[in-house]
PDB file of C-alpha atoms in Angstrom:
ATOM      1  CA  UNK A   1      15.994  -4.394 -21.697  1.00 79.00           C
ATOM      2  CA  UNK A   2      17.488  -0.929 -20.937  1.00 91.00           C
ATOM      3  CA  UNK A   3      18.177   0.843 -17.756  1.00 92.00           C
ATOM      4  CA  UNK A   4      15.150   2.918 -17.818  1.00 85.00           C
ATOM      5  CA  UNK A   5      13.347  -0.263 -18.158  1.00 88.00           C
ATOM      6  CA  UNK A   6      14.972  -1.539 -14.695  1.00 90.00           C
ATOM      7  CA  UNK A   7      13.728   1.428 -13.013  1.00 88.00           C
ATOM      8  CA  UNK A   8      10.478   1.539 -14.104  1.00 89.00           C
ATOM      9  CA  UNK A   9       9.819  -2.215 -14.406  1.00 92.00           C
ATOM     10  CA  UNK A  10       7.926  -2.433 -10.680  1.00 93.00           C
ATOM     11  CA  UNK A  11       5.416   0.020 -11.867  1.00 92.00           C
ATOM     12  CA  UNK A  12       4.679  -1.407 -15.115  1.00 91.00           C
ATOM     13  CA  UNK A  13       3.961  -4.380 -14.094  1.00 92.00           C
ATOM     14  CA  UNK A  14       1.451  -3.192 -11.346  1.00 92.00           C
ATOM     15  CA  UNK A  15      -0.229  -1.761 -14.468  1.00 91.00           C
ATOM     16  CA  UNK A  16      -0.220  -4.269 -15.985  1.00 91.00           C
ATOM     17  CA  UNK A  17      -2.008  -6.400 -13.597  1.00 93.00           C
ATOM     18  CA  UNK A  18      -4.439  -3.786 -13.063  1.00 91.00           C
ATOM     19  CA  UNK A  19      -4.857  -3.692 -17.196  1.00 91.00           C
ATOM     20  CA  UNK A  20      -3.695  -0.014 -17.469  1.00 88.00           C
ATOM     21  CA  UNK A  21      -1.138   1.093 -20.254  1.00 89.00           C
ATOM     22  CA  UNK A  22       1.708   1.957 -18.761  1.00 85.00           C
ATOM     23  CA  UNK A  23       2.526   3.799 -21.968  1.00 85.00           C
ATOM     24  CA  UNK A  24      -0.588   5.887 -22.276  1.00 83.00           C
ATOM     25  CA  UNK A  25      -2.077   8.855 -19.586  1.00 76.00           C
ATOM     26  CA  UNK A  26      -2.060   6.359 -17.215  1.00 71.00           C
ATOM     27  CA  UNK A  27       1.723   7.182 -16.634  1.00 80.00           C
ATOM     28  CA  UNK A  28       1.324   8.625 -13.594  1.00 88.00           C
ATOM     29  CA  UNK A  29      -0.304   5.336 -11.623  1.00 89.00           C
ATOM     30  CA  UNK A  30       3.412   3.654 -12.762  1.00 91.00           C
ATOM     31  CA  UNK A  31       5.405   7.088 -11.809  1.00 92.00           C
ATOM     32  CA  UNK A  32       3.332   6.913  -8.279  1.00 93.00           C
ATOM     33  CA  UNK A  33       3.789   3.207  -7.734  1.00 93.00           C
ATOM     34  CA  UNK A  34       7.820   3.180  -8.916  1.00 94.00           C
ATOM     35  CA  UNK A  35       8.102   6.462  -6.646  1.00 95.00           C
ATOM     36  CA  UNK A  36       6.931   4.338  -3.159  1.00 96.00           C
ATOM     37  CA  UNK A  37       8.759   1.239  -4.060  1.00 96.00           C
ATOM     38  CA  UNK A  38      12.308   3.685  -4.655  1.00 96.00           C
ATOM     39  CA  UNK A  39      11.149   5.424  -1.328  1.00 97.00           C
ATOM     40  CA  UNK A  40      10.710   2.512   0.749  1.00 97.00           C
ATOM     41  CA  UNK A  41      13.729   0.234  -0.410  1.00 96.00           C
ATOM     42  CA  UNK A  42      15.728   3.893  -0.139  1.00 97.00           C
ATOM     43  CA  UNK A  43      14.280   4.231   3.874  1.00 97.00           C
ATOM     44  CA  UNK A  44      15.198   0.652   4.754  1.00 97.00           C
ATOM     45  CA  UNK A  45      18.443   1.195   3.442  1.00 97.00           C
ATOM     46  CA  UNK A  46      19.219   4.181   5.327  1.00 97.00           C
ATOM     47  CA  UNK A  47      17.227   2.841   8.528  1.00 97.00           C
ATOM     48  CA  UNK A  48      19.845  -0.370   8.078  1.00 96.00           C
ATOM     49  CA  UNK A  49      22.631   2.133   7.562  1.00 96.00           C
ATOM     50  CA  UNK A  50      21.925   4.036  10.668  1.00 95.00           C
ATOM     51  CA  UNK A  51      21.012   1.409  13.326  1.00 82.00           C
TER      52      UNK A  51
END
């Protein structure tokens, strides 16, 4: 499994699940879905950071 794999793995799964191809035009839905799980792990780290 690569890196890029890592990062993207939360999203393709969701896909997955959904039975989308992560691979195909349905990119996007995994690029959406990777960019709120990065968001909200990134916000409770800098909420835990600052309080």
């Amino acid at each position: 499994m690569t890196l890029s794999e890592v990062f993207l793995w939360p999203g393709t799964k969701v896909c997955e699940r959904l039975g989308i191809d992560p691979e195909g035009d349905a990119g996007l839905i995994r690029w959406m879905i990777n960019t709120l799980v990065y968001l909200v792990l990134s916000l409770v780290v800098v909420w835990a950071i600052v309080a």
